[in-house]
XYZ file of C-alpha atoms in Angstrom:
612
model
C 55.826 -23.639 52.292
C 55.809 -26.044 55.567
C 58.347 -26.886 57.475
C 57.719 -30.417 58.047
C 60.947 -30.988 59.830
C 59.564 -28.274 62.946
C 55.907 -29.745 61.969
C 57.311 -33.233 63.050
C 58.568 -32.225 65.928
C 55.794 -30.279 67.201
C 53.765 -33.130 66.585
C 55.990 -35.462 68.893
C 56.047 -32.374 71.695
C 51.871 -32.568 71.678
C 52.219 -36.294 71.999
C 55.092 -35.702 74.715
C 53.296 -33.652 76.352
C 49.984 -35.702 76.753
C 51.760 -38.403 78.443
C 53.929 -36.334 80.487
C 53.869 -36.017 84.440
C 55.954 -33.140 84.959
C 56.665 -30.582 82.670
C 60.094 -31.213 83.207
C 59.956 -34.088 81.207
C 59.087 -32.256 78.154
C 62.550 -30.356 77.805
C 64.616 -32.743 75.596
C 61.438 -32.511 73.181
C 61.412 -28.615 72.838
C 65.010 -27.492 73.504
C 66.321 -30.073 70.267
C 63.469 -28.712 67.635
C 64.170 -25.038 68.553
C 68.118 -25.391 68.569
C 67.413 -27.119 64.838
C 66.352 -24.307 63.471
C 68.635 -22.041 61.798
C 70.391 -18.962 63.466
C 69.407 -20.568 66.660
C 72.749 -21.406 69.245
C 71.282 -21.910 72.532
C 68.122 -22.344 74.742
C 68.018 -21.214 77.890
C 64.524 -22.040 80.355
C 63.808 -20.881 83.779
C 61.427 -21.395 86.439
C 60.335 -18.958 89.173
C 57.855 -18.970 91.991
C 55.684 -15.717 92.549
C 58.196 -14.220 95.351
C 60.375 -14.016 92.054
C 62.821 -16.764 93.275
C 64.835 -18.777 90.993
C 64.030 -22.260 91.306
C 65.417 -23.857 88.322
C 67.472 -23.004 85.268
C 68.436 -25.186 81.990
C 70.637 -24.368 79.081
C 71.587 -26.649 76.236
C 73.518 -25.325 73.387
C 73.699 -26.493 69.777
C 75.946 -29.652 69.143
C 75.985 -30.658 72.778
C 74.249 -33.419 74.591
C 74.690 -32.585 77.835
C 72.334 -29.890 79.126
C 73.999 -27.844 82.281
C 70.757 -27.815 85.038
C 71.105 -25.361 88.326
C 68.615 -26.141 90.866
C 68.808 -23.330 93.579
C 66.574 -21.012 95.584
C 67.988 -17.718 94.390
C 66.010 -14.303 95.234
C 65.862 -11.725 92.315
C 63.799 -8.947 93.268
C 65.020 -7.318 89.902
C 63.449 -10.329 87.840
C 59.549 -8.695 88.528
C 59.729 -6.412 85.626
C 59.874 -9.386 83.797
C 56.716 -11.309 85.389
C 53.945 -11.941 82.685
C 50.513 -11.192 83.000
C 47.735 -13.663 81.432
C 49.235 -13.836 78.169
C 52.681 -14.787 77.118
C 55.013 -12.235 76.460
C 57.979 -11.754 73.422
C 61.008 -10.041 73.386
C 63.966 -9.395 71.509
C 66.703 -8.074 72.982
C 70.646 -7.591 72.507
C 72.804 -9.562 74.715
C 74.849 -6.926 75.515
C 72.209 -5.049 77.094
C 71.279 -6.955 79.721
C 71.025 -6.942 83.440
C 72.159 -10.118 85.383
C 70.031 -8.813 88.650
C 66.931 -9.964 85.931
C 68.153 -11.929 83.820
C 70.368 -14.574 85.258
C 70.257 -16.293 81.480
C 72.886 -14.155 80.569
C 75.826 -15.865 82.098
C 75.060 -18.717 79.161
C 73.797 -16.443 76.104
C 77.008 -14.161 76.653
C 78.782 -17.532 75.786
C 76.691 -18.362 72.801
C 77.791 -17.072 68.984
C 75.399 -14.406 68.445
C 74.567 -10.790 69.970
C 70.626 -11.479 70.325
C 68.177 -12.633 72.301
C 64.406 -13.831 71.383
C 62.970 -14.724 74.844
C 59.260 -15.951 76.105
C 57.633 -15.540 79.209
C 55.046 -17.622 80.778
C 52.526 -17.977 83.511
C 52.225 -21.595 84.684
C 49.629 -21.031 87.422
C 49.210 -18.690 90.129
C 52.157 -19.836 91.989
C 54.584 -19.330 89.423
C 56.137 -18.273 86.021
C 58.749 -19.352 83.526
C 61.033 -18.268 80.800
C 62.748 -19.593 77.402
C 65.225 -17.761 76.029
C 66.918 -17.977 72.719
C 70.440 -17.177 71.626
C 70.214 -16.566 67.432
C 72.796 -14.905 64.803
C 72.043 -12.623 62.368
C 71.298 -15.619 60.181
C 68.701 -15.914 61.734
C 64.512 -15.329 60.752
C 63.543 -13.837 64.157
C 59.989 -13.745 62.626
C 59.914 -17.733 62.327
C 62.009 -18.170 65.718
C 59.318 -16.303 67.086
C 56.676 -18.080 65.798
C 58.453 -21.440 66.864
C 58.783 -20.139 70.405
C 55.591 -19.387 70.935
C 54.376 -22.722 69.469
C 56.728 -24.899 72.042
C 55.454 -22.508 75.013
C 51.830 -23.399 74.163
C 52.326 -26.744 74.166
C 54.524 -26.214 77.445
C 51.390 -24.353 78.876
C 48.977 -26.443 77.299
C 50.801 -29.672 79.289
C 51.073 -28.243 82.516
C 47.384 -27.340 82.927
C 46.783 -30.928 81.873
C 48.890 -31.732 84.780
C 47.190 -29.472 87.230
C 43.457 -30.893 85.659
C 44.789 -34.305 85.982
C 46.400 -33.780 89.480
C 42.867 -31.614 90.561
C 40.727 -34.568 89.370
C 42.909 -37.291 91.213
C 42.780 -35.246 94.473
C 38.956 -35.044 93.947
C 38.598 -38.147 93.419
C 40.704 -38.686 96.536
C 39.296 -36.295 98.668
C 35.395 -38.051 97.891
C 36.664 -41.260 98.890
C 38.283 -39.804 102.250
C 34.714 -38.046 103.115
C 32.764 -40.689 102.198
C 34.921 -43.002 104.480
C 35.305 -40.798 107.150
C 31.677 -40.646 107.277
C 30.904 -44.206 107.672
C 33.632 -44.616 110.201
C 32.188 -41.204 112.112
C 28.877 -42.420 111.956
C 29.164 -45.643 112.721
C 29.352 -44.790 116.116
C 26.740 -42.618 118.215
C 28.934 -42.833 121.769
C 29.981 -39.461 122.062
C 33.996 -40.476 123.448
C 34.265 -42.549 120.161
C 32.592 -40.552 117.955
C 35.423 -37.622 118.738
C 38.279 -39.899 118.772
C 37.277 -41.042 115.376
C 36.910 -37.081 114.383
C 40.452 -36.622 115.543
C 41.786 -40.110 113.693
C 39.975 -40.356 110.523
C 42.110 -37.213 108.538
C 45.757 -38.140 110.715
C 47.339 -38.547 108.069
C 45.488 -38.622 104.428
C 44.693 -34.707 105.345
C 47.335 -33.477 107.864
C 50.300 -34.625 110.786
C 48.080 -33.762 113.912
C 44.485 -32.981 114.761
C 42.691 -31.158 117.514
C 38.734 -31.304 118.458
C 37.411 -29.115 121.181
C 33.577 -28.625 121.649
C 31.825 -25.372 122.540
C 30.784 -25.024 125.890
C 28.743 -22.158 127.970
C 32.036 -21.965 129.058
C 33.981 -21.908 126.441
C 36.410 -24.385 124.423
C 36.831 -27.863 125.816
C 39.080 -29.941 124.771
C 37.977 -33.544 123.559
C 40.692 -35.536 121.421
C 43.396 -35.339 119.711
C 46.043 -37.484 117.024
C 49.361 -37.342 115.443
C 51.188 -39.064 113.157
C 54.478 -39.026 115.173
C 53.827 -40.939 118.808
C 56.348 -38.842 120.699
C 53.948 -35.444 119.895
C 50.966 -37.061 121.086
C 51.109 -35.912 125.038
C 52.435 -32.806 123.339
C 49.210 -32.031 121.379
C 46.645 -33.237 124.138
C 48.426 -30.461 126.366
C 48.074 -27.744 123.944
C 44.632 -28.779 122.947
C 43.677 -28.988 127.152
C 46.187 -25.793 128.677
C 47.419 -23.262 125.789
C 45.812 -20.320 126.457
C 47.256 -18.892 122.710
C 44.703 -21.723 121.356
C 42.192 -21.207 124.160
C 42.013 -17.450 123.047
C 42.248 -18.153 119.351
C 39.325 -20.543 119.450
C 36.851 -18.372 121.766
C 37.935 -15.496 119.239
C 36.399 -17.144 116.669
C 33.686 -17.799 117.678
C 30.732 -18.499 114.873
C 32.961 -17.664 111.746
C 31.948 -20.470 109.418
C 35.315 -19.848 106.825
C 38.617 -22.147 107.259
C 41.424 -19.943 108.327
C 45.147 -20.822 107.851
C 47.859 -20.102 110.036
C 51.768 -19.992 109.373
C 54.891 -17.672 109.754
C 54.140 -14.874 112.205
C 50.634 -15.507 112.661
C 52.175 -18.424 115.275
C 53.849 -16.856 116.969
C 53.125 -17.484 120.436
C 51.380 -20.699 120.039
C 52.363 -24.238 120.780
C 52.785 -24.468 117.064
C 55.764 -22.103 116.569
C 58.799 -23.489 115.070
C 61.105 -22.648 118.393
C 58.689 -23.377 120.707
C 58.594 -25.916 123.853
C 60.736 -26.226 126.171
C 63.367 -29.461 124.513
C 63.768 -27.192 121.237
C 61.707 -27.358 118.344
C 61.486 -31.655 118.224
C 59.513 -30.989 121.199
C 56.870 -28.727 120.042
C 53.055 -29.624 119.240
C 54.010 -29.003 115.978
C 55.876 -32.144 115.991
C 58.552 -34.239 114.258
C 58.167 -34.469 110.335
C 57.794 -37.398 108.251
C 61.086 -38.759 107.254
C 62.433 -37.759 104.326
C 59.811 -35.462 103.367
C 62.278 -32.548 104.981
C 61.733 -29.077 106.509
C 58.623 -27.741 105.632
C 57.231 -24.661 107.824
C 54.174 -25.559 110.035
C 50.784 -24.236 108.863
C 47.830 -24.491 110.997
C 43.670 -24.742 110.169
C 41.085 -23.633 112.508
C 37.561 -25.367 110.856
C 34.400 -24.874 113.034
C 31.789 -27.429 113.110
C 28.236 -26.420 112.992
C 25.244 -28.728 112.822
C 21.670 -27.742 112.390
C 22.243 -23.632 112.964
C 24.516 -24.159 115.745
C 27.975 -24.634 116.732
C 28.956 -27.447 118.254
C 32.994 -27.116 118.123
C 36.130 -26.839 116.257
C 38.689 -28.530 114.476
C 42.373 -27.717 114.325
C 44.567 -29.574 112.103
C 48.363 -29.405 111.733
C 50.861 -29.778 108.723
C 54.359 -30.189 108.048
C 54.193 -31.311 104.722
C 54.212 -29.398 100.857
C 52.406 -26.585 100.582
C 50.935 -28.551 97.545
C 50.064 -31.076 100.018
C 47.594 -29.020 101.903
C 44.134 -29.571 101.722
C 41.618 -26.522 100.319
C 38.963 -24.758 102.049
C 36.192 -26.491 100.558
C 37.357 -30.028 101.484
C 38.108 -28.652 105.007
C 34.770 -27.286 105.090
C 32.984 -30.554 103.750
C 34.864 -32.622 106.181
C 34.175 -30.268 109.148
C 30.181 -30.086 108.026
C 30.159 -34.441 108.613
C 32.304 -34.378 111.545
C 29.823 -31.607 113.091
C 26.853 -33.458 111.765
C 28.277 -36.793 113.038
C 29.456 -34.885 116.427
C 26.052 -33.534 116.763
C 24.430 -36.969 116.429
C 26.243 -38.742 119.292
C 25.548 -35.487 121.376
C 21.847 -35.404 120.710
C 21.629 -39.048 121.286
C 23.470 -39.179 124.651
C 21.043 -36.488 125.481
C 18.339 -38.496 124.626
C 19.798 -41.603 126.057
C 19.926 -39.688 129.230
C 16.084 -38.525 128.948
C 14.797 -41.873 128.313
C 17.040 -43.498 131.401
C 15.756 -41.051 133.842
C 12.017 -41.320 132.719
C 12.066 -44.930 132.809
C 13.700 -44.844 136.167
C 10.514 -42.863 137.158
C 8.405 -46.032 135.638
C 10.103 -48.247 138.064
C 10.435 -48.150 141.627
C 12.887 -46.496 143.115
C 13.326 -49.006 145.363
C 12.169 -52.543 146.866
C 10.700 -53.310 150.170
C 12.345 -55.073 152.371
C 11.968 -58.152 155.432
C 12.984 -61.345 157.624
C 10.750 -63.471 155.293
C 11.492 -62.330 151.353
C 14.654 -61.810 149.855
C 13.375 -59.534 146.700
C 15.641 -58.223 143.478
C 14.959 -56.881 140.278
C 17.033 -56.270 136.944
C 15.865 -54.086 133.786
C 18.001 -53.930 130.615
C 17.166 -51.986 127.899
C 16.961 -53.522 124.161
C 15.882 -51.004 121.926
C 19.009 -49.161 120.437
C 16.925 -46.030 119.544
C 15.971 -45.581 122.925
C 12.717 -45.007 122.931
C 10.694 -45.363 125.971
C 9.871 -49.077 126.831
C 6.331 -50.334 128.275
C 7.767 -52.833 130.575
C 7.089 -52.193 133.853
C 7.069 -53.876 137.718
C 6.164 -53.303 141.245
C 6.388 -55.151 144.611
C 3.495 -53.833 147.484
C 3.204 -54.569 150.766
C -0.738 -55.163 151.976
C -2.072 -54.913 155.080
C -2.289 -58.532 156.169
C 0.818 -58.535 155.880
C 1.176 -60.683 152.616
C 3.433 -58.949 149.694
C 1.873 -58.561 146.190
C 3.918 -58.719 142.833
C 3.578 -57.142 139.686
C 4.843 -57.030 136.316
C 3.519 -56.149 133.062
C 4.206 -54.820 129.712
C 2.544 -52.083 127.576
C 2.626 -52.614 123.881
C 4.836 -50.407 121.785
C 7.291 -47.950 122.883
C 7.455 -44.521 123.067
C 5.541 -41.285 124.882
C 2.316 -43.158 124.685
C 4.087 -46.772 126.221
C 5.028 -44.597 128.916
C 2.344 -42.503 129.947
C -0.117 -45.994 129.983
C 3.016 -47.759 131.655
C 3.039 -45.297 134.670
C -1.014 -45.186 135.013
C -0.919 -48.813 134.786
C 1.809 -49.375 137.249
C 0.039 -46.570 139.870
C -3.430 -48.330 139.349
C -2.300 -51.461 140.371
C -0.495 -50.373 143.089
C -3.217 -48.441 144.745
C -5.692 -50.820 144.436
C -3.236 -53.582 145.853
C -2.048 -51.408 148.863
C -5.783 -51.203 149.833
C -6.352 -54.738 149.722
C -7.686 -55.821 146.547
C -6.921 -58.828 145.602
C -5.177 -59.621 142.103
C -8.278 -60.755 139.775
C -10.483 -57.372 141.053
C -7.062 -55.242 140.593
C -6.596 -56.784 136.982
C -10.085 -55.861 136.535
C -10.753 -52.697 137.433
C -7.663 -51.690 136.032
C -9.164 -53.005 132.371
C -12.458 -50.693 133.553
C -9.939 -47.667 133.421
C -8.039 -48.589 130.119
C -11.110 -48.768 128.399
C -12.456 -45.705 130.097
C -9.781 -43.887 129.239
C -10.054 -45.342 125.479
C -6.756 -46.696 125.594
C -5.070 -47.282 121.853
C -3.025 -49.879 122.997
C -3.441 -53.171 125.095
C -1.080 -54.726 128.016
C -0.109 -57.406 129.860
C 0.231 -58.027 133.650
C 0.444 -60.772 136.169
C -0.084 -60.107 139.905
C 0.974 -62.776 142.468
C 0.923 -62.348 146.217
C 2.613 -64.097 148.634
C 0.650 -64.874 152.150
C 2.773 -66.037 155.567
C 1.638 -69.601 156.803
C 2.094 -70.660 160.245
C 4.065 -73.679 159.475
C 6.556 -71.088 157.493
C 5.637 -71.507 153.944
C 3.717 -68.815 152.180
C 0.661 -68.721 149.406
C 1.037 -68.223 146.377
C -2.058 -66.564 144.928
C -1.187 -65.772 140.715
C -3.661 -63.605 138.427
C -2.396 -63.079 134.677
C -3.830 -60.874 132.316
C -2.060 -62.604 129.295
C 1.107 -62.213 130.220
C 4.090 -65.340 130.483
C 3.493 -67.693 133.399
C 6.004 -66.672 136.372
C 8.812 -69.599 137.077
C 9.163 -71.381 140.625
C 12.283 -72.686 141.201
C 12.661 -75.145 143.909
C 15.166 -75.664 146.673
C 16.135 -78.924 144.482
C 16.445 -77.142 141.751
C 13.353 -78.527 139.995
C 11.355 -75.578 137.984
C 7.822 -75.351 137.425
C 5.540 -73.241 135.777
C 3.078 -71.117 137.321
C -0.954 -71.580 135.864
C -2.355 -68.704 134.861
C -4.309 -67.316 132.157
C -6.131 -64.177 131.055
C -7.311 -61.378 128.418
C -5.332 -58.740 127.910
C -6.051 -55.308 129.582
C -7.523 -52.954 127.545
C -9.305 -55.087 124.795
C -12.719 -55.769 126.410
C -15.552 -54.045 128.964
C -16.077 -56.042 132.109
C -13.708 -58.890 132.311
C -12.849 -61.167 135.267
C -9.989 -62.870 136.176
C -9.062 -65.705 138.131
C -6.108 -67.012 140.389
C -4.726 -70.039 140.596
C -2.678 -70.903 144.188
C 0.061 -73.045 145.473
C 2.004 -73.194 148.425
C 5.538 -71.730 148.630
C 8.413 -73.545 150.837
C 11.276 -71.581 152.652
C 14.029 -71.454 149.591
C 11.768 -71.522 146.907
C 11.883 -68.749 144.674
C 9.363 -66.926 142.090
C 10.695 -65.839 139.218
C 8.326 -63.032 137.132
C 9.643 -61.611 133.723
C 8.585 -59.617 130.763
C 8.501 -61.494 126.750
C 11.440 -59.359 126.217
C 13.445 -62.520 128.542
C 11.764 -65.543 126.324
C 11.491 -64.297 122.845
C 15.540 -63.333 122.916
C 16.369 -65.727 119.624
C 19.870 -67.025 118.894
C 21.087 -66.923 115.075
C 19.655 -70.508 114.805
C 16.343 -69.647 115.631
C 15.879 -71.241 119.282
C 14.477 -68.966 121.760
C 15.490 -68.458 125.188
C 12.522 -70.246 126.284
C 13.317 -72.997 125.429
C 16.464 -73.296 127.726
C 15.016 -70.986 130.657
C 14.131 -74.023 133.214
C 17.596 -75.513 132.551
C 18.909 -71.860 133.449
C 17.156 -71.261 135.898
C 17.694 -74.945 137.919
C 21.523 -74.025 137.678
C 20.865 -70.944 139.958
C 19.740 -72.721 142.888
C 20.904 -71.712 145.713
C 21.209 -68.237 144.752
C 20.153 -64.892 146.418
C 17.309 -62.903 144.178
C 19.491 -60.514 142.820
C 22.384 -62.963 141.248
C 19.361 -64.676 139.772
C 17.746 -61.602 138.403
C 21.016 -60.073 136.929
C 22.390 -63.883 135.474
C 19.414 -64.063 133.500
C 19.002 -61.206 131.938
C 22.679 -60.945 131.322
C 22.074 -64.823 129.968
C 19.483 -63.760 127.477
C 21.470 -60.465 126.564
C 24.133 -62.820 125.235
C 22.064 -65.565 123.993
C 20.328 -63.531 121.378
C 21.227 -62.849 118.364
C 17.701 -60.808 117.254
C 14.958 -58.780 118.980
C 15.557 -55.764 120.506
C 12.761 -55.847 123.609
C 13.586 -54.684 127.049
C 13.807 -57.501 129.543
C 12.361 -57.121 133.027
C 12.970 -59.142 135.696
C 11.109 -59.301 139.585
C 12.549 -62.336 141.629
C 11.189 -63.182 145.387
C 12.604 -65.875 147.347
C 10.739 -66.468 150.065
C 12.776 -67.817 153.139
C 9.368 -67.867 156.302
C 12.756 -67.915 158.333
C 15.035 -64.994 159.662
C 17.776 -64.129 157.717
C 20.658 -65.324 159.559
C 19.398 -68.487 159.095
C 21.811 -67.840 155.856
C 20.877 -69.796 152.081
C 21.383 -72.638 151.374
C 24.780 -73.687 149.732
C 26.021 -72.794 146.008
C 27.673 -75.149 144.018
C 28.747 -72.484 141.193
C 29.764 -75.634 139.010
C 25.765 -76.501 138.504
C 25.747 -72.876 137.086
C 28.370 -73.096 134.871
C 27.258 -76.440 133.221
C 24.077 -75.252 132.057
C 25.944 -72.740 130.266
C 27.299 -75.230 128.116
């Protein structure tokens, strides 16, 4: 026959217990159906953790309302012989005969009518069991109460592994969205500084209260950055991270080991982490002030290392004082440690790289630019391309033996190894040829002679101009282009005007000439020579800075060559809002006077309006 009364109610404890949070919230539902059935007097349910401590105990007896709930922390060694297994486990004992050192139920069941006991342990997880414990007459069918026991613990079980799948699946789906945002904020960044403080910031405090990065050196640890979520620990933490030799040690100890290791209790002892350490008491520790109201929780260090393509590059240290159910796992400290490494690696590499390139193309250029009474020379270079490869822009100022000064500037096409290996044979060619005396058009040519001799795959552009003393103190101005943008004279009235020149480009065809075009120069007047990379900078709405150079340039008057050479680059650098070209920059003003003859006067205002 069924029981449709119990069937009832262990259909609303299923229901119950698919909703439920906390198995806690299940108890009115299964200590009312088992005190309902007959012989039954009281229910009795415990929780312990797996140090057999009592954590929480709950009796309600028949005809009352009002269940009596202890909350405590008691220790009962005794209470192991009790401990289930995997399965739950059934017993019937008398009242009687029990021992309070295991069974701290008793203190209720010896109250309840009755002299026996039906009880049911449980495993919950691996941190912890619990108990129900039934206090029936001889009235009593202990094969039914049995039967109904066992049915409300399965449900009981049954709910809190929903909880844990449920809790498991939310962290997850936490603990994605944390890596995938700590990635884009890691790797959004390739300087090195930022790229570290990042490390250090991105899991303070979704994944613990402080964080430490060090990178390996041939040397050993070195300490980079570090965070916490309480302000006054900061210092605290950068001076353990930089001068405790317990973490120096611990760190160099472990060396390659690729496996997240956790540190509490005695293992800390020692370390800037201990719970009495410093020197205030234990507020001022590394370990650090807790979050308020979460309370006392002991401190538990990780150690994560970060390796990146075979190799170590560092380590990770993170601190808690929260739950130990707030800690993070191994595997999500070992995913986040594989970006940060990866991301770590990337700034490292590229700074590297960034270094290379800087130092090769400072070999392109010259090291530096001659100087006299009658030139006042300056050059500026930036560099556009935020990969860093080599550029092909490239420039040169050579004094001949009449005494005139030649100019050069050109740009290679492409980037890259090849760019730079034509850029320096180009650069060389030219000025050999021009410190022998060659003049620009047979320069420009027999340079083209040994492009195409050497089958060069790509093609550049130069221009040469040289600059001859007069007698009456101006100069000539003899200009030779091989395709490249017309040089700029700027005036001492601040009119501009455009060099003439024209040109194939070097490197497309055998045997070509070239031509120069010449002007005079006056004292003051300047000569402006410059790579695409200066025009073609584009603002978002599609003007070029070519088409306001000349106004630019006129404001400058009455500038030295380097203010002029560093203002417009830095001019363009701003201006543009696309292309990603290196900009290169020779200026000459000629002066045919001596230098303390001084230049002539600045109005910065002029500047400032063409600005506008």
């Amino acid at each position: 026959m069924v029981d449709d009364t119990w069937s009832s109610a262990l259909h609303r404890l299923w229901q119950a217990a698919s909703r439920a949070e906390e198995v806690a919230a299940l108890a009115d539902d299964v200590y009312a159906p088992l005190l309902a059935t007959p012989g039954v007097h009281l229910v009795v349910g415990t929780r312990w953790d797996e140090k057999q401590v009592l954590r929480y105990m709950r009796a309600l007896s028949a005809g009352s309302d009002a269940p009596v709930i202890v909350a405590t922390t008691r220790s009962m060694p005794g209470a192991a012989v009790r401990e289930p297994g995997g399965e739950p486990v059934v017993t019937r004992s008398a009242v009687d005969g029990m021992d309070d050192s295991m069974w701290p139920e008793a203190e209720f069941l010896r109250q309840a009518p009755g002299a026996s006991v039906v009880a049911c342990t449980f495993r919950l997880d691996q941190r912890g069991w619990a108990a129900l414990a039934l206090a029936v007459d001889g009235t009593a069918d202990l094969s039914v109460v049995e039967n109904r026991l066992t049915q409300a613990v399965d449900v009981i079980v049954a709910c809190h592994t929903g909880i844990l799948q449920r809790g498991r699946e939310a962290r997850r789906a936490s603990d994605d969205a944390l890596l995938a945002e700590a990635s884009l904020q890691m790797d959004s960044s390739l300087d090195v500084e930022d790229t570290l403080r990042r490390v250090a910031r991105i899991a303070v405090p979704a994944v613990a209260d402080g964080a430490l990065v060090h990178l390996l050196r041939s040397e050993g640890p070195e300490f980079v950055a570090a965070t916490h979520v309480a302000v006054q620990q900061q210092r605290a933490l950068e001076e353990a991270g930089r001068h405790d030799p317990w973490l120096a040690a611990l760190l160099a100890r472990r060396g390659e080991d690729e496996d997240t290791v956790f540190l509490s209790g005695a293992a800390l002892e020692g370390s800037p982490f201990a719970e009495a350490g410093g020197t205030d008491g234990a507020d001022s520790t590394a370990a650090g002030a807790r979050p308020a109201g979460d309370g006392p929780h002991p401190t538990v260090v990780s150690i994560s290392t970060l390796r990146a393509r075979g190799r170590v590059v560092g380590s990770i240290t993170f601190v808690y004082q929260r739950p130990e159910a707030r800690l993070p796992d191994s595997a999500f400290l070992r995913s986040l440690a594989t970006r940060a490494a990866l991301a770590i690696d990337n700034a490292l590499l590229y700074e590297l790289r960034r270094t290379a390139v800087l130092s090769l193309q400072e070999h392109l250029l010259p090291s530096q630019l001659p100087e006299s009474v009658q030139w006042d020379l300056s050059a500026s270079y930036a560099v556009g391309d935020p990969m860093l490869d080599v550029g092909g822009d490239f420039y040169d100022a050579v004094p001949r033996p009449d005494g005139s000064i030649a100019l050069l500037i050109g740009d290679v096409c492409g980037r890259g190894a090849e760019a730079a290996a034509l850029t320096g044979l180009a650069r060389h060619t030219l000025r050999t040829l021009l410190e022998e005396g060659n003049d620009p058009g047979t320069a420009l040519s027999r340079l083209n002679r040994a492009l195409r001799q050497e089958r060069a795959s790509r093609f550049l552009t130069a221009v040469v101009a040289t600059l001859t003393p007069r007698p009456d103190g101006t100069a000539l101005l003899s200009t030779c282009s091989a395709g490249h943008p017309p040089p700029l004279v700027l005036r001492s009235d601040g009119t501009v005007s455009e060099v003439l020149s024209g040109g194939l480009l070097l490197g497309v065809l055998d045997d070509v000439s070239y031509e120069s075009h010449e002007e005079l120069i006056a004292p003051d007047d300047t000569l402006v020579l410059f790579t695409d990379g200066l025009t073609e900078s584009r603002e978002a709405g599609g003007a070029f800075f070519e088409s306001v150079l000349p106004a630019r340039l006129s404001a400058l008057r009455g500038s030295g060559a380097a203010h002029i050479a560093e203002s417009l680059a830095q001019q363009a650098e701003t201006f543009r809002d696309s292309g990603q070209d290196d900009i290169a920059l020779l200026v000459a003003r000629w002066t045919g006077v001596p230098p303390d003859a001084g230049l002539l006067p600045r109005d910065p205002r002029i500047e400032q309006a063409a600005l506008r």
